[in-house]
XYZ file of C-alpha atoms in Angstrom:
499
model
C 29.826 8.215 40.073
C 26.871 8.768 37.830
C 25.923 7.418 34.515
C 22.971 8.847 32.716
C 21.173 7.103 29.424
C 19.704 9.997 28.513
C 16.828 10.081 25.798
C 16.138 12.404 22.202
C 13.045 12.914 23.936
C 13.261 12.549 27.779
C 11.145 9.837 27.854
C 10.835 7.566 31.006
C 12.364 4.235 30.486
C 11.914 0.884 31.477
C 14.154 -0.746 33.490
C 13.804 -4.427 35.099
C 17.225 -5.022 37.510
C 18.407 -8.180 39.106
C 21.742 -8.785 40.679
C 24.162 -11.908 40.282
C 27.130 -12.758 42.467
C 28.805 -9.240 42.364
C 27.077 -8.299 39.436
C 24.417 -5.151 39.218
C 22.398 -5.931 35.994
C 19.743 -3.257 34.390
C 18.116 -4.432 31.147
C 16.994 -0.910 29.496
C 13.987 -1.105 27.327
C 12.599 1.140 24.388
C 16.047 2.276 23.091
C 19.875 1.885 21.829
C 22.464 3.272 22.479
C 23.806 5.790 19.554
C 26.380 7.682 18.721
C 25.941 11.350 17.215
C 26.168 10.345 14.124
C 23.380 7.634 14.471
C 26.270 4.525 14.886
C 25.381 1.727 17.325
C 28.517 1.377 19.613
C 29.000 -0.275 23.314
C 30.593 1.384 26.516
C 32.991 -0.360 28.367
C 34.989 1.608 31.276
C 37.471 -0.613 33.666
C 37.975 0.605 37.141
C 36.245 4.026 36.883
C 36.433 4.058 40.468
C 37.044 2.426 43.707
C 35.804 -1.201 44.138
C 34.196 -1.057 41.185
C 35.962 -3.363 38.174
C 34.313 -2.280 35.260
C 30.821 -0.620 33.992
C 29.496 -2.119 30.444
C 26.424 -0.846 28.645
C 25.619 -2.785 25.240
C 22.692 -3.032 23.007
C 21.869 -6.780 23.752
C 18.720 -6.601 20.856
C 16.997 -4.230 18.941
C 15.390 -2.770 21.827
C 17.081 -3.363 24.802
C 20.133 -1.739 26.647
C 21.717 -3.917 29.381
C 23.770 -1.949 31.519
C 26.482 -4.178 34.039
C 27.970 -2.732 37.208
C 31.112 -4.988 38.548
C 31.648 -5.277 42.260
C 35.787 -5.939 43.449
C 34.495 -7.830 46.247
C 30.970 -7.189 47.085
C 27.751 -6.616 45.208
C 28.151 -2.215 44.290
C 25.636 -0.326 45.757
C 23.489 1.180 42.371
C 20.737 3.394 42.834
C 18.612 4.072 39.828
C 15.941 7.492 39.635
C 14.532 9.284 36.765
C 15.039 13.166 36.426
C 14.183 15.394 33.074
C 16.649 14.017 31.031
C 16.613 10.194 31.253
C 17.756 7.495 33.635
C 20.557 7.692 36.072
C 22.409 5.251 37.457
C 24.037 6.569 40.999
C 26.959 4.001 41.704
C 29.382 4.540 44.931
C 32.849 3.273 45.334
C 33.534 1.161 48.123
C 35.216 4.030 50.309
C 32.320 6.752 49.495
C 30.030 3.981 51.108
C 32.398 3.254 53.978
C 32.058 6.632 54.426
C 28.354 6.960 54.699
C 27.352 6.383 57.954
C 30.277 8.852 59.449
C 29.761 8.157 62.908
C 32.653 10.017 64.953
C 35.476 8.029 66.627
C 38.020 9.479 68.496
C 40.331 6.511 68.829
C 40.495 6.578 65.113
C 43.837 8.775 64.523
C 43.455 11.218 61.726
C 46.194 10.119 59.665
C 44.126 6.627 58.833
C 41.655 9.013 57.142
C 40.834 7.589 53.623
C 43.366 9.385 51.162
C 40.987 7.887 48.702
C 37.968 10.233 49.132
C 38.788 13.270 47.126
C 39.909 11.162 44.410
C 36.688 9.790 44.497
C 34.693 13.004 44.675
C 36.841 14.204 41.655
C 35.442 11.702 39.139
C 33.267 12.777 36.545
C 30.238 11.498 35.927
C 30.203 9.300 32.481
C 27.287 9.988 30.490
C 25.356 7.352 27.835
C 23.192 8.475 25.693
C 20.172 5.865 24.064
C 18.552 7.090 21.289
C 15.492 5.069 20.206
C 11.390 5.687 19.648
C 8.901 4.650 22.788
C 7.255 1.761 21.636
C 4.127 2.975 20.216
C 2.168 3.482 16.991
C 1.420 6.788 16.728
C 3.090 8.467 14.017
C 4.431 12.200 14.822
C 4.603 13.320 11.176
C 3.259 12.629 7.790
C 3.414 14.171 4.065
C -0.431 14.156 2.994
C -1.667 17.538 2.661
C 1.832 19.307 2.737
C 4.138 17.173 0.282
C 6.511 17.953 3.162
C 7.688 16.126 6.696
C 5.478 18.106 8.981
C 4.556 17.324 12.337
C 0.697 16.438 12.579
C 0.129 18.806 15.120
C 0.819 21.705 12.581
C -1.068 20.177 10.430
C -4.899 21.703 10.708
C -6.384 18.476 9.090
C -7.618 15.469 9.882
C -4.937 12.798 8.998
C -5.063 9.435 10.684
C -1.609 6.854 9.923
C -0.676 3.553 10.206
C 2.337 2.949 10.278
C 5.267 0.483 9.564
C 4.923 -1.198 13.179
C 1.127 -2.077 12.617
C 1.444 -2.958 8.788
C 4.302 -5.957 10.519
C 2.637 -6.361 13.701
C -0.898 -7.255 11.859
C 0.857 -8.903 9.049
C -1.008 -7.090 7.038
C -0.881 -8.473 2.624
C -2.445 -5.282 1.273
C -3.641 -1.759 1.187
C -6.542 -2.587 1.633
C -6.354 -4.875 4.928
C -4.106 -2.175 6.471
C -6.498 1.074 6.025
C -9.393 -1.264 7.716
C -8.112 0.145 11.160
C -8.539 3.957 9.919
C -11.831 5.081 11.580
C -14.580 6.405 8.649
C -12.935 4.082 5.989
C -15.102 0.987 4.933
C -15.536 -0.750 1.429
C -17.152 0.819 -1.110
C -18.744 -2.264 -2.531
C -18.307 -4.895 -4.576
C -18.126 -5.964 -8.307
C -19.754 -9.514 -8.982
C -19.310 -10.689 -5.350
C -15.384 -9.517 -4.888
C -13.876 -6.352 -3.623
C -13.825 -3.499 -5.985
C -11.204 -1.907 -4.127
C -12.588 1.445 -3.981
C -13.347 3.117 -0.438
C -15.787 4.966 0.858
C -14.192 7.579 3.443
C -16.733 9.460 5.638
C -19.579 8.616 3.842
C -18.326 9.662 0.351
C -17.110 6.719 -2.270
C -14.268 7.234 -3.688
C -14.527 8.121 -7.780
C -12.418 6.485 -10.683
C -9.528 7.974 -12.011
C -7.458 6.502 -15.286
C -6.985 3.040 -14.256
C -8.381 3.143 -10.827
C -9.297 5.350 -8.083
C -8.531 8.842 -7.036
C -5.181 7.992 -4.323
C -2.052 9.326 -4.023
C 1.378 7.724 -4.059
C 4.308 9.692 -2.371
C 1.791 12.687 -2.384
C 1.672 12.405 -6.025
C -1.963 11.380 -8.109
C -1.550 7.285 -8.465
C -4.735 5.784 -10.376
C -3.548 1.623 -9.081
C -6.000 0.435 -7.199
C -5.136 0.424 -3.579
C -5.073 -3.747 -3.937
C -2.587 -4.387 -6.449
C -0.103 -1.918 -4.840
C 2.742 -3.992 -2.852
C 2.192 -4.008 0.346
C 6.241 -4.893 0.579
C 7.086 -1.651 -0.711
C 4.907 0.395 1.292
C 6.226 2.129 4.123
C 3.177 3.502 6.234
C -0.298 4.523 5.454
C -1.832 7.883 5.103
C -5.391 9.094 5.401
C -6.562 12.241 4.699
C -10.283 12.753 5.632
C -12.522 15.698 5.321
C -12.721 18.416 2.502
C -9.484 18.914 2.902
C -8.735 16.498 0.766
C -9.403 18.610 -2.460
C -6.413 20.486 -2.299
C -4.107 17.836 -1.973
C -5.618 15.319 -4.070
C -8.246 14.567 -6.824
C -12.003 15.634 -6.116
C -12.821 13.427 -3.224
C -14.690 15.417 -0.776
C -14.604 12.300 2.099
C -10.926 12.055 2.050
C -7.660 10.502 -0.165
C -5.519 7.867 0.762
C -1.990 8.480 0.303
C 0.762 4.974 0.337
C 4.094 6.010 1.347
C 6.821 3.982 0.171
C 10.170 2.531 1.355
C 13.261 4.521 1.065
C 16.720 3.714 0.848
C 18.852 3.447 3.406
C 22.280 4.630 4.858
C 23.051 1.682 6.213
C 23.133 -1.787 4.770
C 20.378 -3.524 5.239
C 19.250 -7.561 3.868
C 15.991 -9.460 4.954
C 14.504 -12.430 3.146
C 11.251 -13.484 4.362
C 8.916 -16.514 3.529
C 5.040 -16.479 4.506
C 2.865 -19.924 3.951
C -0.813 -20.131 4.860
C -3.952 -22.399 3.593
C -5.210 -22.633 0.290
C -1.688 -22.977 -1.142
C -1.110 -19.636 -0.376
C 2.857 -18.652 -0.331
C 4.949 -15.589 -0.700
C 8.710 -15.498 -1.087
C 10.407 -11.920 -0.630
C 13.622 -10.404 -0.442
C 14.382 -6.825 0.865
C 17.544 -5.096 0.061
C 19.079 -1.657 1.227
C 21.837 0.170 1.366
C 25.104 3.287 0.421
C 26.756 2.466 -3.451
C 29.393 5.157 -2.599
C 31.371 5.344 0.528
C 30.542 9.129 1.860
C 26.921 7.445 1.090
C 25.355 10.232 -0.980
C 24.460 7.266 -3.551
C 21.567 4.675 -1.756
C 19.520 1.736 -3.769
C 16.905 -0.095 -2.465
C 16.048 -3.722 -4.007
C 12.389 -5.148 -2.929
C 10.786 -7.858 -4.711
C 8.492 -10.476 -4.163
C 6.085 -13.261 -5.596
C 2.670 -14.449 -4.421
C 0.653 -17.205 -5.346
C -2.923 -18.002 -3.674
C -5.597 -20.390 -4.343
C -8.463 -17.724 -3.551
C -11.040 -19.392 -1.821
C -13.352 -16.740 -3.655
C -14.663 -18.699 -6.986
C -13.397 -16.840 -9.835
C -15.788 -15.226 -12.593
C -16.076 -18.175 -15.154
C -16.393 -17.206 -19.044
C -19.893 -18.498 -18.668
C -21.238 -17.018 -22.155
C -24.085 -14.879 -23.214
C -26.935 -17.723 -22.645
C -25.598 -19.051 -19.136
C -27.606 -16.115 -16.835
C -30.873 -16.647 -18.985
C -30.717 -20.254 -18.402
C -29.510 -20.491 -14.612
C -32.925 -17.720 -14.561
C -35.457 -19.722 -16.278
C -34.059 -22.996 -14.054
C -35.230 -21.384 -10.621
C -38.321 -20.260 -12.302
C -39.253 -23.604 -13.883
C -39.108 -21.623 -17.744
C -36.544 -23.733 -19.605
C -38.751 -24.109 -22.521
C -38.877 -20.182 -22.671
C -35.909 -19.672 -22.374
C -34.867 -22.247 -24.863
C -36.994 -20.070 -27.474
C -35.895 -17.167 -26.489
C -32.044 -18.463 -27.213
C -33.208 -20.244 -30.119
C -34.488 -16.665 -31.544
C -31.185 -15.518 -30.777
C -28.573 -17.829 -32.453
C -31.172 -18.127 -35.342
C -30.074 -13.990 -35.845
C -26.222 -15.031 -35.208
C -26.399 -17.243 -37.719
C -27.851 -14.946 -39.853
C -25.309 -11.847 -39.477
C -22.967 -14.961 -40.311
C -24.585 -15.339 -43.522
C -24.735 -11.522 -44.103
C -20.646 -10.875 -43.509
C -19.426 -13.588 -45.194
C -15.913 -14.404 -45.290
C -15.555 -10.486 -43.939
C -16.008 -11.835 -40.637
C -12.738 -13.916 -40.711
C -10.405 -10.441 -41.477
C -12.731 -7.893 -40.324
C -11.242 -6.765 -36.497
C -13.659 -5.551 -34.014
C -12.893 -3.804 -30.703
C -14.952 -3.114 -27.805
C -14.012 -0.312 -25.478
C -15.820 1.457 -22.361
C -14.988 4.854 -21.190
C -15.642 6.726 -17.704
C -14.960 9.776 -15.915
C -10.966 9.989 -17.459
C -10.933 6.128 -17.184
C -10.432 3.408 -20.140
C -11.064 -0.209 -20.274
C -11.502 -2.913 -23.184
C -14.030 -5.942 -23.061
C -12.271 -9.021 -23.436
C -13.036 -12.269 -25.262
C -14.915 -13.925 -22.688
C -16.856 -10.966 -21.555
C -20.084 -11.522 -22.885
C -20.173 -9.426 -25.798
C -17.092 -10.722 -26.872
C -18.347 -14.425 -26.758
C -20.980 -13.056 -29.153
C -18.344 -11.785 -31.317
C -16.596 -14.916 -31.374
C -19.750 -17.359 -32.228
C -20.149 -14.636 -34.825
C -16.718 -15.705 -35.864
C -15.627 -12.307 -35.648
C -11.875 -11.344 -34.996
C -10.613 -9.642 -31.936
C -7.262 -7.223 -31.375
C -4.607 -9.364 -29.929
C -4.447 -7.534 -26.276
C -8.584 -8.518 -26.015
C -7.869 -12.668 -26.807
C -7.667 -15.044 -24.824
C -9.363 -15.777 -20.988
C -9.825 -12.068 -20.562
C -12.714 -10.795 -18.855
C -11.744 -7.276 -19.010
C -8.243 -5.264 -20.008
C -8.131 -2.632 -17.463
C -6.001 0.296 -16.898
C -5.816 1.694 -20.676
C -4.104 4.539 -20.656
C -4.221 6.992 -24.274
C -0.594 5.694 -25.180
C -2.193 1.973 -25.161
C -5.035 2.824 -27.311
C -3.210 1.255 -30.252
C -3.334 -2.248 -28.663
C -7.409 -2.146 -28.668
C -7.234 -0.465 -32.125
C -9.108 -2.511 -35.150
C -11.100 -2.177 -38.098
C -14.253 -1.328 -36.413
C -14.475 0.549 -32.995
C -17.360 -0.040 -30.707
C -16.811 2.308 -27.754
C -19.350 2.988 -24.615
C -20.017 5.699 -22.602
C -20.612 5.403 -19.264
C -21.855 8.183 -16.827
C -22.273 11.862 -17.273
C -18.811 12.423 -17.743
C -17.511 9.901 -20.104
C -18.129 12.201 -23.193
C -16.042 14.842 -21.694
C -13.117 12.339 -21.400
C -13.486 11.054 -25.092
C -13.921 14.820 -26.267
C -10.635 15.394 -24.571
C -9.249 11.946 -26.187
C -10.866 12.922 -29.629
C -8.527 16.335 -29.926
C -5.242 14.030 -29.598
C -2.875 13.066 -32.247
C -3.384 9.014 -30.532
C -6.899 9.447 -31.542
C -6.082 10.595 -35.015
C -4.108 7.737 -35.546
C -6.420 4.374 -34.734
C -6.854 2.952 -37.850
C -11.022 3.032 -36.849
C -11.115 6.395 -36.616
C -9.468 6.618 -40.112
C -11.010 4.152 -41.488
C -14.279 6.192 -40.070
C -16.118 3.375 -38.351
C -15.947 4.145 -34.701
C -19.370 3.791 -33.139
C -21.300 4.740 -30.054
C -23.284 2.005 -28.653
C -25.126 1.870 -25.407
C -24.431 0.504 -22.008
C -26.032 -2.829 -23.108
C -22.934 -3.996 -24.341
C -21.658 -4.325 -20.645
C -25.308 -6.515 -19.764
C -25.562 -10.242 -19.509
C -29.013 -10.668 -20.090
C -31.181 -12.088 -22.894
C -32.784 -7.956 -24.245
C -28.981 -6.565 -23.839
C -27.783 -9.624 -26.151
C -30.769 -8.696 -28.763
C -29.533 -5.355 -28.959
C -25.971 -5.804 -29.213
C -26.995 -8.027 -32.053
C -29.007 -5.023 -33.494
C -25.950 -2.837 -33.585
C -23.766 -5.148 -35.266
C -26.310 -5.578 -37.796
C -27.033 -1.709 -37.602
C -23.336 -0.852 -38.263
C -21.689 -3.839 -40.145
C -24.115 -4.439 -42.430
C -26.238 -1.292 -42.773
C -23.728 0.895 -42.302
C -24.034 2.803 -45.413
C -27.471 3.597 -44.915
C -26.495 4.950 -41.611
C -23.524 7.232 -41.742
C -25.020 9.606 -39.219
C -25.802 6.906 -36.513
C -21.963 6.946 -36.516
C -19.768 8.460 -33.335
C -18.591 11.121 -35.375
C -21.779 12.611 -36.246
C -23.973 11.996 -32.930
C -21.705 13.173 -30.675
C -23.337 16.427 -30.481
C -26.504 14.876 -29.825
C -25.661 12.326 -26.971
């Protein structure tokens, strides 16, 4: 009698075997055993043949398959080989092996011959079949670059994965820890001392899109930055590198990253999960999977989860416009320059005071940056806000509070920074192609700035902390606030053309 675990792929198996009493145990690894249809399921067969009392093969974990061969009265002679298809197990009934050494005698009459042995020969061999991956991490197949399930080696591009199995096995918390292991990624720098979450892949860093960088979700354009994305709802990790990466995503010519997520499933499916570590770092999370409708053409997936960390990275502090000039002038030994240089400077706040009046406690002023299709808003604590709010100044609501920056505006949230008085920045070469785009849309028609025809373009010295950048921010308010009737063509409407 034969029985044969034979694999989707004919893989060779592992197989450790030990023996117990009459018992013939085999503890399969790599695999389950399946059904057609993809059920789990366990083989039991009782007296398949003679002096044998039962065979059992069950799925004793995830990843094992322990097959059990029953002696009558004796340990069963089992042999195990490998052939093309799988793993067979060769096991002989007690007459077969009775039979095996057939040496003649002639005082045995011929009537005592075994009546057993054709019924023996006549069994059919019962056949197992374990469906399961090799433990590995390679990935045969991936979506980036085709939108489709396509093997990599029809792929004629240069995608490197990781998948679900090294994402658990590293316990990986983001994006950005799990692409470290892709060869020709590295980080593409830093903003203030912490990660800026953009990439550089094969020598080329990755550009911003609206609200982040150039990536792809699914194999569709996502502008998160890889670090905020979940790393509990991603399922494996794509990397397209080279040229390639054009076609199939925004203009990166070193590659695109592409986050596939987790899908629903056919089968039910429940974990909760709890991670601790130092720096009162904790993470609660709760994944849930599974058919709504009984012929299971309906599936939901449920994943959430909440994080807290202490980061042992010191956060950026709302330090104010005069803290850089006077850490500077410390090291140097120049407080008392610097003290007159500050002095200079709160002398003209005081004065733009005097100049606004009591317009300064209605009058609303927002400060916006634009990039290549990207939009952000300076908060109150940024430093040309806290020169806004000495000035006594009022802010929109979405830039109050301990806000450094508001990131991620997209042109539907433009009315949030919206106020009286628009300050907006440009910053590289392609910024004024985004707000010429932004300028012929019915959201830009409608900020009460732009109707109230005081939006104005101001230079990248808004964004500086130092003591010049400060004097010159201070110039524009007075420039535009106060002297703004004398200079109607300094505005952004006019000197567009010109910039």
């Amino acid at each position: 009698m034969e029985v044969i675990l034979e694999t989707t792929a004919g893989d060779k198996l592992q197989v450790a075997n030990r023996s117990t009493g009459n018992n013939f145990i085999v503890d399969v690894a790599g695999g389950q055993l399946r059904l057609p249809n993809g059920d789990a399921f366990t083989f039991k067969s009782e007296k398949p043949i003679e002096g044998i009392t039962e065979i059992t093969a069950t799925n004793i974990d995830v990843n094992t398959v322990r097959v059990t061969v029953v002696g009558e009265k004796a340990l069963p002679a089992v042999e195990l080989f490998d052939d093309d298809t799988g793993l067979i197990f060769a096991v002989a009934s007690k007459a077969i092996s009775a039979q095996t050494p057939e040496t003649p005698t002639e005082e045995k009459p011929a009537e005592e011959k075994p009546e057993e042995q054709p019924a023996a020969q006549q069994d059919d061999p019962i056949e197992l079949v374990v469906t399961g991956e090799a433990d590995s991490y390679g990935v045969p197949n991936a979506s980036t670059a085709t939108r489709t399930d396509t093997p990599l080696r029809d792929i004629p591009q240069s995608i490197q994965v990781v998948p679900q199995e090294v994402l658990r096995d590293r316990k990986v918390r983001s994006v950005n820890e799990a692409v470290q292991t892709v060869s020709g990624v590295v980080d593409g720098g830093t903003i203030y001392g912490a990660p800026s979450g953009i990439k550089t892949i094969r020598g080329f860093t990755q550009g911003f899109a609206v609200g982040g960088t150039e990536n792809l979700r699914n194999g569709v354009p996502d502008a998160d930055y890889i670090d905020i994305v979940p790393i509990g709802t991603i399922e494996q990790v794509e990397v397209l590198k080279g040229p390639a990466s054009v076609l199939f995503g925004g203009v990166e010519p070193g590659g695109v990253i592409n986050t596939i997520t987790k899908q629903p499933l056919g089968e039910p499916y429940y974990q909760i999960a709890f991670e601790a570590g130092n720096y009162g770092y904790y993470q609660p999370s709760i994944d849930l999977s599974g058919p709504l409708t009984a012929d299971k053409t309906v599936l939901y997936r449920l994943i959430a989860g909440y994080e807290h960390s202490n980061n042992i990275q010191t956060p950026f502090p709302p330090i104010g416009w005069k803290y850089e000039l006077q850490e500077l002038a410390q090291i140097l030994g120049k407080e008392t320059v610097s003290q007159q240089l500050i002095d200079r400077s709160s002398q003209r706040i005081e004065q733009l005071k005097q100049a606004l009046g009591d317009r300064r406690h209605t009058l609303t002023v927002s400060v916006v940056a634009t990039g290549e299709g990207i939009f952000w808003g300076y908060g109150q604590k940024h430093y040309s806000g806290t020169i806004l709010e000495e000035i006594g100044l009022q802010r929109p609501r979405s830039q109050m509070g301990d806000l450094f920056y508001l990131e991620n505006i997209s042109e539907e949230m433009l009315s949030d920074i919206d106020g009286d008085v628009l300050f907006f920045t440009l910053w590289g070469n392609r910024a004024k192609t985004t707000l010429d785009k932004l300028q012929r849309r019915p959201l830009w028609q409608q900020l009460n700035a732009v109707q109230r025809n005081q939006v104005y373009f101001v230079g990248e010295h808004w964004h500086e902390p130092d003591i010049f950048a400060i004097n010159a921010i201070l110039d524009d308010l007075e420039k535009y606030l106060i002297n703004s009737q004398k200079n109607q063509c300094d505005r952004i409407s006019c000197r567009l053309g010109e910039t």
